[in-house]
Short mmCIF file of C-alpha atoms in Angstrom, two decimals:
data_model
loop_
_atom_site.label_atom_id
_atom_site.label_comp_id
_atom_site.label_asym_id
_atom_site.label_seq_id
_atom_site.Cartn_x
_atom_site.Cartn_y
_atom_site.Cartn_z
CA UNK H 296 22.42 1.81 -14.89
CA UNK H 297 18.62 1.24 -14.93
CA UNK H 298 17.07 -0.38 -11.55
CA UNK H 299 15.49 -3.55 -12.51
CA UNK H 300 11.50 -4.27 -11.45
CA UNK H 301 12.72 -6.51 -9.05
CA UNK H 302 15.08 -4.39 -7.47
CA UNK H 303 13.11 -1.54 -7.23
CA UNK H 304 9.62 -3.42 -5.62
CA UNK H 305 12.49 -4.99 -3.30
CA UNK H 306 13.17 -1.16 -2.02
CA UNK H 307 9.73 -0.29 -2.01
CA UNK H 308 8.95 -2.78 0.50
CA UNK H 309 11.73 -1.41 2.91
CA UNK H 310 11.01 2.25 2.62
CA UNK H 311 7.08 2.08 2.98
CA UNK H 312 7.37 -0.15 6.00
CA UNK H 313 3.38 -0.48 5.94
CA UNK H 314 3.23 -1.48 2.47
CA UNK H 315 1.22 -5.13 1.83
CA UNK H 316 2.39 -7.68 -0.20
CA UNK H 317 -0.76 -7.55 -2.51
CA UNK H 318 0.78 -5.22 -5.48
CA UNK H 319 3.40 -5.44 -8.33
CA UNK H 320 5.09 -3.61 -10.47
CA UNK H 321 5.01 -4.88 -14.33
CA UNK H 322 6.22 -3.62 -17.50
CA UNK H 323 2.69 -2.34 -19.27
CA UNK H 324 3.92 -0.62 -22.88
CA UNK H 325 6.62 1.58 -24.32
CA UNK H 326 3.81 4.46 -24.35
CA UNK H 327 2.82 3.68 -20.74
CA UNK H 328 6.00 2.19 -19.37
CA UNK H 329 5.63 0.34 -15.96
CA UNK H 330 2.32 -0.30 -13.60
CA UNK H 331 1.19 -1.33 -10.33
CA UNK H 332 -1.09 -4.25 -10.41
CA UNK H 333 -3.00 -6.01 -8.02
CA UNK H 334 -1.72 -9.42 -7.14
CA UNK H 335 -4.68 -10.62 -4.77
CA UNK H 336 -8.21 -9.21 -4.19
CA UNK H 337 -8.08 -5.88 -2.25
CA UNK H 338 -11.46 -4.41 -1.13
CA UNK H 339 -13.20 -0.83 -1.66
CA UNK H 340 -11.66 1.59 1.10
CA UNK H 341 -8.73 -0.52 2.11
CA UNK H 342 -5.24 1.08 1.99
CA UNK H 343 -3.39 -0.55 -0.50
CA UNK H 344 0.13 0.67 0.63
CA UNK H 345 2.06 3.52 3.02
CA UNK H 346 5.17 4.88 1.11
CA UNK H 347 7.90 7.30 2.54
CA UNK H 348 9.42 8.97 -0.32
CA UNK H 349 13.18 8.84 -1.19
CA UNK H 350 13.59 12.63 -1.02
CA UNK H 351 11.09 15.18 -0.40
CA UNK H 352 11.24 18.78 0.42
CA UNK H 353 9.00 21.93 1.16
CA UNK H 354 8.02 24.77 -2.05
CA UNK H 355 10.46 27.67 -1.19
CA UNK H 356 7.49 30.33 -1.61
CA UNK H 357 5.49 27.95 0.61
CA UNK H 358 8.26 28.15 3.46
CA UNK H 359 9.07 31.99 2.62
CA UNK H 360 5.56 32.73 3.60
CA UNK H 361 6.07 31.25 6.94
CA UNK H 362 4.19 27.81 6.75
CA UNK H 363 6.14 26.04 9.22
CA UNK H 364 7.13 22.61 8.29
CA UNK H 365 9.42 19.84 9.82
CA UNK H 366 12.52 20.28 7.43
CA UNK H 367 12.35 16.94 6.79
CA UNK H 368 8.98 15.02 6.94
CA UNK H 369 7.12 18.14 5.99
CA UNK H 370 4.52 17.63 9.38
CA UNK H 371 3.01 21.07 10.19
CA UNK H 372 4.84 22.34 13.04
CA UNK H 373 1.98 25.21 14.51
CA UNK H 374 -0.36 24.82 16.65
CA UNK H 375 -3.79 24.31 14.98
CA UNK H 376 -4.94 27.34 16.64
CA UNK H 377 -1.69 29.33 15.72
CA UNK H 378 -2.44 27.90 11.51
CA UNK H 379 -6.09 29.42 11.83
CA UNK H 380 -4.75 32.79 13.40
CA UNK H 381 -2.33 33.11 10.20
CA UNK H 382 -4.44 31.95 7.64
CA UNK H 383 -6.95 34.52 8.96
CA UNK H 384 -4.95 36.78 9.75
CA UNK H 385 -6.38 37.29 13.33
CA UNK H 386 -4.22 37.07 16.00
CA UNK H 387 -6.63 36.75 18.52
CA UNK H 388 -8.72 33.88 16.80
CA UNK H 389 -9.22 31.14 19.49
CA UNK H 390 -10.30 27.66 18.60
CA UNK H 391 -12.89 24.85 20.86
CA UNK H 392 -11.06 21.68 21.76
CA UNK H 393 -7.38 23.02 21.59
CA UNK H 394 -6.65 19.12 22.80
CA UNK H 395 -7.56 17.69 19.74
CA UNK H 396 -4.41 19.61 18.12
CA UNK H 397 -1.77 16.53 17.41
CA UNK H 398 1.38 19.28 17.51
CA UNK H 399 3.83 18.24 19.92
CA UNK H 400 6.04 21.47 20.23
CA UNK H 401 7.80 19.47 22.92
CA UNK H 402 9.46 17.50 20.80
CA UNK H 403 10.15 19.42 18.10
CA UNK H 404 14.08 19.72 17.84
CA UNK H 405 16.50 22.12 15.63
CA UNK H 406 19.58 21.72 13.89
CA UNK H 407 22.15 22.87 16.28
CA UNK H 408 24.44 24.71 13.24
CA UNK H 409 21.72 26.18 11.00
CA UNK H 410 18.93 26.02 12.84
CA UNK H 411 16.66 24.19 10.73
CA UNK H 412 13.59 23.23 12.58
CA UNK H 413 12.25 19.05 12.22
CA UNK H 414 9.42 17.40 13.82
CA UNK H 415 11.58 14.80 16.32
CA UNK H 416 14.73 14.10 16.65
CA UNK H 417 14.03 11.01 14.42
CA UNK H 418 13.60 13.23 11.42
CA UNK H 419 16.75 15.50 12.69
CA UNK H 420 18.80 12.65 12.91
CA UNK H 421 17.37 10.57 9.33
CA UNK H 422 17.70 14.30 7.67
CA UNK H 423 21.98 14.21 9.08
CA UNK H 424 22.22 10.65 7.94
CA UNK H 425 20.49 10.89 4.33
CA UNK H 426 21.69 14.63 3.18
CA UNK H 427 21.76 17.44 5.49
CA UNK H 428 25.02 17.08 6.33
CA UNK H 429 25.88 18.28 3.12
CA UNK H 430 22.90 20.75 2.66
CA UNK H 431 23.97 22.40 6.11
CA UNK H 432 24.71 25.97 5.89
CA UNK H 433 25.52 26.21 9.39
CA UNK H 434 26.29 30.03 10.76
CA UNK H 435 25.41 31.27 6.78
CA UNK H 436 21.97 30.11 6.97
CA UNK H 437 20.72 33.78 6.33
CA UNK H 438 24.21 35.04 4.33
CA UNK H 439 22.83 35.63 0.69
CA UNK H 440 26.22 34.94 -0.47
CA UNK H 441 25.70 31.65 0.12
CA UNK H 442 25.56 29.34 -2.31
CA UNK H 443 22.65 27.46 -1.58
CA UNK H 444 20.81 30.18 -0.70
CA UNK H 445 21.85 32.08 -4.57
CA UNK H 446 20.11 28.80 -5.65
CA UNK H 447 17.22 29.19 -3.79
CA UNK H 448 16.67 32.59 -4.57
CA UNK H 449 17.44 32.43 -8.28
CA UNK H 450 14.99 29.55 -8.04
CA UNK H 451 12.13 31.73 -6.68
CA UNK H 452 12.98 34.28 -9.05
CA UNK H 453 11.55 31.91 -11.82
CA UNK H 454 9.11 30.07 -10.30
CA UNK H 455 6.52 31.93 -8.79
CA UNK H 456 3.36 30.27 -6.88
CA UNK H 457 1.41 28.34 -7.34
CA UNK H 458 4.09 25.36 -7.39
CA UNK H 459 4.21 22.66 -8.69
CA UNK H 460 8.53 22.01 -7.88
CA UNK H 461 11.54 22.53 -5.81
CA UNK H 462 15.15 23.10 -6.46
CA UNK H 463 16.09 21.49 -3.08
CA UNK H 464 14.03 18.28 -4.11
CA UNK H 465 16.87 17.63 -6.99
CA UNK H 466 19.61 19.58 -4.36
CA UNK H 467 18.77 16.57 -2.01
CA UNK H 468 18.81 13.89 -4.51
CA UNK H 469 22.71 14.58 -4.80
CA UNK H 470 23.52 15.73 -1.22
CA UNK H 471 21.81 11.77 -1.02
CA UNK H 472 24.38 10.28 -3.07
CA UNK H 473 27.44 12.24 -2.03
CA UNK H 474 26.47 11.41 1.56
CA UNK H 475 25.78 7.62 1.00
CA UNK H 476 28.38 4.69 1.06
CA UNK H 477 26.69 2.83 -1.58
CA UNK H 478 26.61 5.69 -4.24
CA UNK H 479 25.85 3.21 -7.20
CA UNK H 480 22.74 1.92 -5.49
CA UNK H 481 21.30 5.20 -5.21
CA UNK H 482 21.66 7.02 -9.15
CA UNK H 483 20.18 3.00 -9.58
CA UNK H 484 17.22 4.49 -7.86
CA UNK H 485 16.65 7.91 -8.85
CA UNK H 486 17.43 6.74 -12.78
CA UNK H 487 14.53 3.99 -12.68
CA UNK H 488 12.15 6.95 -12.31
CA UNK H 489 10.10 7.63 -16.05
CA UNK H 490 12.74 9.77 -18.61
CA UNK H 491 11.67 11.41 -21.43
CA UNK H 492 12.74 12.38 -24.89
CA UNK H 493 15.14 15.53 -25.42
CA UNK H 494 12.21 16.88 -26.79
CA UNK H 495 9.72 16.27 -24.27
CA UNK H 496 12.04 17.35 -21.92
CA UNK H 497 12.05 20.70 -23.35
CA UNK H 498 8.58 20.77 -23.40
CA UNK H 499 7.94 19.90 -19.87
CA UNK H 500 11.10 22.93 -18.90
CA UNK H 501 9.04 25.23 -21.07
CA UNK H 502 5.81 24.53 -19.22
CA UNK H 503 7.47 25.42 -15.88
CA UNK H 504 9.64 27.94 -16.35
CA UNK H 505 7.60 29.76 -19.38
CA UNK H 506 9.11 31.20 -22.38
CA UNK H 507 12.52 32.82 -21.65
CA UNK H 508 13.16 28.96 -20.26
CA UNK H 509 16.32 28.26 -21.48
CA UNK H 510 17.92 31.25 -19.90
CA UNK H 511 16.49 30.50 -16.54
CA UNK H 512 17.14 27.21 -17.04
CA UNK H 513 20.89 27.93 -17.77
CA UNK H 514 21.06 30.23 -14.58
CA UNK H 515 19.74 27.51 -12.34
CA UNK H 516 21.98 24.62 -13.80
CA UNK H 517 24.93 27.21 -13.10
CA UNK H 518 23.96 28.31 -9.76
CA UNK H 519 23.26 24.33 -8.51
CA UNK H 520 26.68 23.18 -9.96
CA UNK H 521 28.38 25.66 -8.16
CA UNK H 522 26.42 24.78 -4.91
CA UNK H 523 26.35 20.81 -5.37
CA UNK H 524 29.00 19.36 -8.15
CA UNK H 525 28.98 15.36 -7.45
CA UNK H 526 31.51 13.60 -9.70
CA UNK H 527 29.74 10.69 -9.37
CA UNK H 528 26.86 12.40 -10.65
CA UNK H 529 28.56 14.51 -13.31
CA UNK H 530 26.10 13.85 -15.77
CA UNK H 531 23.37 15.75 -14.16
CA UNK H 532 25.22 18.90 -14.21
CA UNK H 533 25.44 18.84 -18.23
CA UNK H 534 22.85 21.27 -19.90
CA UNK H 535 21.18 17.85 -21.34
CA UNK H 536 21.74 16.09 -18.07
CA UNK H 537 19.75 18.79 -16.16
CA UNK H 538 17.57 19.26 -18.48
CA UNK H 539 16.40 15.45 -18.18
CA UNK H 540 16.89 15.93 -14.22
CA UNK H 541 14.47 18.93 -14.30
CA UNK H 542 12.15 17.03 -16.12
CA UNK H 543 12.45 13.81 -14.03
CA UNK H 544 10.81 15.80 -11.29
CA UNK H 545 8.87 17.56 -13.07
CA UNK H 546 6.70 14.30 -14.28
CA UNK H 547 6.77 11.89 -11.21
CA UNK H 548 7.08 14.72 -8.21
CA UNK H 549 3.81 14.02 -6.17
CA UNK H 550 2.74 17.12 -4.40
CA UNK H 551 2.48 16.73 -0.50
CA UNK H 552 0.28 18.85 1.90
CA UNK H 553 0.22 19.06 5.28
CA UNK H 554 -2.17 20.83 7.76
CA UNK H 555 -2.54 20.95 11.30
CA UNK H 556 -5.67 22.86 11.15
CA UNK H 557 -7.02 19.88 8.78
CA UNK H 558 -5.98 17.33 11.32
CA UNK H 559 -7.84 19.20 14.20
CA UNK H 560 -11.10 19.37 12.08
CA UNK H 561 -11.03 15.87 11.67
CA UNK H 562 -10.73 14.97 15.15
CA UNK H 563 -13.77 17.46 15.50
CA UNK H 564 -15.43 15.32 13.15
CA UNK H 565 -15.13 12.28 15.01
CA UNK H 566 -16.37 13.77 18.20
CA UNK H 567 -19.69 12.50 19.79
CA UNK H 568 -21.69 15.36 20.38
CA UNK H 569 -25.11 16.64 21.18
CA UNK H 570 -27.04 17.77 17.84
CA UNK H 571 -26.94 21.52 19.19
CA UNK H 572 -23.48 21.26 20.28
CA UNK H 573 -22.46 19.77 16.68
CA UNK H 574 -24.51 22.38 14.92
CA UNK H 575 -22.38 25.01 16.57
CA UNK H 576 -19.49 22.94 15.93
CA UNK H 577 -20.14 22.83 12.51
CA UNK H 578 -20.89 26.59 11.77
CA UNK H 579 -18.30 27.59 13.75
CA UNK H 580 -15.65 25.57 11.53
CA UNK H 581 -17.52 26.77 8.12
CA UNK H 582 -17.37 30.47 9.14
CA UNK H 583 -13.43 29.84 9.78
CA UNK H 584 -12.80 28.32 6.51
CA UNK H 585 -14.38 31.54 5.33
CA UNK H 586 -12.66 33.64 7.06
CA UNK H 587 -9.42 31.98 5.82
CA UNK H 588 -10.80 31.93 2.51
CA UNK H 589 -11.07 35.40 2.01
CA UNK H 590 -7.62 36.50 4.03
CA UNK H 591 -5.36 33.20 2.36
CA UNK H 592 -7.32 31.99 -0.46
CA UNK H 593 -7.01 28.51 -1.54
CA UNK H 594 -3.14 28.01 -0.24
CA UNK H 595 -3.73 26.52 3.40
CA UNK H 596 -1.45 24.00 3.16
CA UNK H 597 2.40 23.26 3.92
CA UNK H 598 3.44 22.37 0.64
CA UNK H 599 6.00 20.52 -1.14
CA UNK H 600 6.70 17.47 -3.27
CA UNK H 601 8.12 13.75 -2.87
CA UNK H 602 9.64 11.15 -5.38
CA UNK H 603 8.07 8.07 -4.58
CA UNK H 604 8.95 4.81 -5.87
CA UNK H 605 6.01 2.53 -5.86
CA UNK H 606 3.06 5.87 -6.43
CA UNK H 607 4.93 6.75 -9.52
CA UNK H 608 4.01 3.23 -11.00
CA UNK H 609 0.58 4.52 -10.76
CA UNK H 610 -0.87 5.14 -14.18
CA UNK H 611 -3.67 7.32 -14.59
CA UNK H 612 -7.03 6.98 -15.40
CA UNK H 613 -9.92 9.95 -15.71
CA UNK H 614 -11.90 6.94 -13.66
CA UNK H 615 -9.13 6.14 -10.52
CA UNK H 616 -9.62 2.98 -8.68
CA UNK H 617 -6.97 4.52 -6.26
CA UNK H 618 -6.36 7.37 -4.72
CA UNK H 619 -3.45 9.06 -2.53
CA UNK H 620 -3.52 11.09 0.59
CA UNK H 621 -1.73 12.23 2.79
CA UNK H 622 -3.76 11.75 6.55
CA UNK H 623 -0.40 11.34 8.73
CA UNK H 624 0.03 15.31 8.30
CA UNK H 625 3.46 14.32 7.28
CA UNK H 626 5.27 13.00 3.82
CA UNK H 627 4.15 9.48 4.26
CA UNK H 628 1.79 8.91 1.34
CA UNK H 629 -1.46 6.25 2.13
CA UNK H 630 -2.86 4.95 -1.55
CA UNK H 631 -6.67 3.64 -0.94
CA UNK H 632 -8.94 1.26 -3.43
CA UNK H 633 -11.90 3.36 -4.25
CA UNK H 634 -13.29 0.45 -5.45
CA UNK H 635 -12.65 -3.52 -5.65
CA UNK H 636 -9.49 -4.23 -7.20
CA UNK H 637 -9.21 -8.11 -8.87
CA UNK H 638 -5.92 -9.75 -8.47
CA UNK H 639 -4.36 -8.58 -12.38
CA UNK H 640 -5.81 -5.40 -12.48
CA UNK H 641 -4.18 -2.19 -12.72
CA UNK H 642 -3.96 -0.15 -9.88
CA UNK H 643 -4.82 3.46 -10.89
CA UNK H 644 -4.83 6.79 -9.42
CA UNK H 645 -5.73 9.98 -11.27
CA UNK H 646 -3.13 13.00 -11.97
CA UNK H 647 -6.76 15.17 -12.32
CA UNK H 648 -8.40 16.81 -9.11
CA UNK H 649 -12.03 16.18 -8.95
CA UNK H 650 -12.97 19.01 -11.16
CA UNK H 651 -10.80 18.54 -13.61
CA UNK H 652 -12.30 14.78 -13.92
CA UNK H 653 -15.72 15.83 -14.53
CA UNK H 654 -14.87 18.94 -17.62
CA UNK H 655 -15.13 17.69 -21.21
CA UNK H 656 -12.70 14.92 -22.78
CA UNK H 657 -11.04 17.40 -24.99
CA UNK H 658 -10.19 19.29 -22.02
CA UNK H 659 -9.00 16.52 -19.98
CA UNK H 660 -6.37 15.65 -22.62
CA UNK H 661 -5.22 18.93 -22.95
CA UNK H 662 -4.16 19.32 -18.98
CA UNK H 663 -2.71 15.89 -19.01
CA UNK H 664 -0.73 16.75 -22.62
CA UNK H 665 0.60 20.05 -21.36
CA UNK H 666 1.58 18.55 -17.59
CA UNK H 667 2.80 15.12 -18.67
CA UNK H 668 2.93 14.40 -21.98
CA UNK H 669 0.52 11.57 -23.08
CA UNK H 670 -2.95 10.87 -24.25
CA UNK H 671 -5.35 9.61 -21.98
CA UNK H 672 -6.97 6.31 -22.98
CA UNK H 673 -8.72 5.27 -20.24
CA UNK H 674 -12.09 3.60 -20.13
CA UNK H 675 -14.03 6.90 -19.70
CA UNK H 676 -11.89 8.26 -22.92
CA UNK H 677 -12.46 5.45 -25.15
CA UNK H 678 -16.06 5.97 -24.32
CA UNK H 679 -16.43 10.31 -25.21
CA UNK H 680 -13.86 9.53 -27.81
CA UNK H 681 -16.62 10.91 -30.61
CA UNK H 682 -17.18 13.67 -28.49
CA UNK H 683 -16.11 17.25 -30.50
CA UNK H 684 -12.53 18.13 -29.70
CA UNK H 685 -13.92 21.60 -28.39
CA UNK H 686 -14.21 23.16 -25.09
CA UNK H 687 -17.38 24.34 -23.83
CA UNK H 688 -17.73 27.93 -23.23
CA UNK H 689 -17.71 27.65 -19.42
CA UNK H 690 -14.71 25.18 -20.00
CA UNK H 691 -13.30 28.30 -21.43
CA UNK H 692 -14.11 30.99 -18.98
CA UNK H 693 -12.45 29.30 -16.25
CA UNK H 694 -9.21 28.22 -17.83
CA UNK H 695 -9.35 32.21 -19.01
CA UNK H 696 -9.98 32.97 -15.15
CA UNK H 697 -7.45 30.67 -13.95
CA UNK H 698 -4.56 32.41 -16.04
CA UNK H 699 -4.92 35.45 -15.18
CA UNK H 700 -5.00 34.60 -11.38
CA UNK H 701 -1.83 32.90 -11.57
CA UNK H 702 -0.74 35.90 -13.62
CA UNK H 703 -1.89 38.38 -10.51
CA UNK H 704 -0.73 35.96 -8.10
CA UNK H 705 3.13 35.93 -9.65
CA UNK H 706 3.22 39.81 -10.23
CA UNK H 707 2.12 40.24 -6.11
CA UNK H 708 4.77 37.32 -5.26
CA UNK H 709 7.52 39.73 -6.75
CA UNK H 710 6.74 42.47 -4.20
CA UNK H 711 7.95 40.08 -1.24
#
């Protein structure tokens, strides 16, 4: 029941509402699958497209820990100054041009039967029409009986911070097709996203969920057919159907951050100020990024992840001509031309973050291998590809270091 190219560009188009008519999406190889390609001249710095996703939803640790996000765009619902007194853990922290903060608690509105908290009452109201009706949990919202909620928590219990999924992403993709009319057309959708082998699949489980996998993996699927058993979906609910499900998100979920902090030192950025007054400015804002950095460490964000149709066309490349963002401080997702883009040429963002792009080939290959499965021949590639296949030894050290934080940071998540 595969979504054709045509069909699925057609919907892309409708849901990113912004999007130009300058891209397309082609069948590339069997290896590679589909791609975005340019279909007239875009220029350095212009925004290619603006995508809303067809489900997203925030990382359970990320909402445990009390960043406040609209339920269903994922826009940062504190104040800017209430983000920096959290994140530094000072509640008398005060911040200079409180205007520039874009929150408008006035409109923020709850769900009157579980009290789930969204941006507007546009996102309450697409969040009743899409899935929330059947996601409610109305007067059980903090019963641990519940079965959502035994999800949730079983879902926590295996994996920890930092993350890189959600449960309730793949709990909304059903409570989207038992709520809609035209069930067929969705599962058209959501199956046109990249699949995997039985034994990739596995692979990409393992790398999530670690080495007792298949028993947390069993205690999930259990726990989420109880909760959500679609008929029309029946399929998914299968050890081998949520298996492929699991890994379906696992390989084209595109994290999503939000910030209202970030948005207010931006506007602070664009301010015209005297050179003393923007000196002060300046310090002021690098002192409270330290500040946070030593109370928070590197999570700032509101977190989560989306399933977007046209992004996940994106191939990648260790040298991106694209890249994706996120400056709306909500789940619509802006993709950019870093460079000139000729009509025919692959649009191409990269699944590395800037660090990661500039470490050794060998290393390269083996993030992208053990997070999606494939071998990397991009230009850049082809061109270090008689390079040694070794790491160097500060290549080493900090994959070493970066283990054993997430290590520390799981055990200290299990004291919550």
């Amino acid at each position: 029941m595969a979504a054709s190219m045509c069909d699925v560009f057609s919907f892309c188009m409708g849901v990113a509402g912004r999007a130009r008519v300058s891209v397309e999406v082609r069948f590339v190889s069997s290896s590679k699958g589909k791609g975005l390609f340019a279909t007239q001249l875009i220029r350095k710095g212009e925004t290619i497209f603006v995508e809303r996703p067809l489900v997203a939803a925030q990382f359970l640790w990320n909402a445990l820990y009390r960043y406040r996000a609209c339920d269903h765009c994922l826009r940062a619902l504190e104040k800017a100054e209430e983000n920096a007194q959290r994140l530094t853990g000072k509640p008398g922290q005060v911040l200079p041009h409180p205007e520039l903060c874009p929150v408008r608690k006035d409109l923020h509105q709850s769900c009157p039967h579980c009290q789930v908290m969204y941006c507007s009452a546009e996102c309450r109201l697409a969040a009743a029409e899409q899935y929330h009706r059947v996601l409610c949990p109305g007067p059980s919202q903090d019963d641990p009986l519940h079965p959502l909620n035994k999800l949730q928590e079983a879902w926590r219990s295996v994996h920890y911070p930092p993350e890189t999924a959600s449960i309730m992403l793949m709990a909304r993709m059903v409570a989207t097709v038992k709520q809609a009319k035209d069930k067929d057309r969705w599962i058209r959708l959501f199956s046109q996203f990249c699949n995997k082998t039985a034994n990739e699949e596995e692979e990409i489980v393992h790398k999530l969920l670690g080495d007792k996998f298949k028993g947390q993996l069993e205690l999930v699927r259990r726990l989420f057919t109880e909760a959500l058993y679609e008929e029309a979906l029946s399929q998914w609910f299968t050890p081998d159907g949520f298996r492929s499900l699991f890994a379906l998100v696992g390989t084209n979920g595109q994290g999503i951050g939000t910030s209202s902090l970030s948005q207010w030192v931006h506007a602070c950025d664009a301010l015209e100020l005297k050179p003393q007054d923007r000196e002060k400015l300046d310090a002021f804002i690098d002192q409270l990024y330290k500040d946070i950095e030593a109370a928070t460490g590197e999570f700032l964000n509101c977190e989560g992840s989306g399933l977007f149709v046209l992004q996940s066309c994106c191939n990648h490349s260790c040298v991106p001509n694209a890249e994706t963002s996120f400056p709306e401080n909500n789940f619509l997702l802006h993709v950019t031309a870093l460079e000139d883009i000729k009509p025919g040429e692959e649009i191409c963002i990269s699944y590395l973050d800037c660090c990661q792009r500039e470490r050794s080939r060998h290393s390269r290959h083996k993030i992208l291998r053990e997070n999606y499965l494939f071998v990397c021949s991009c230009p850049k590639c082809l061109a270090e590809a008689d390079e040694p296949n070794v790491t160097s030894e500060e290549e080493d050290e900090e994959e070493e270091e970066g283990e054993a934080e997430d290590a520390e940071l799981g055990d200290e998540m299990t004291d919550v």
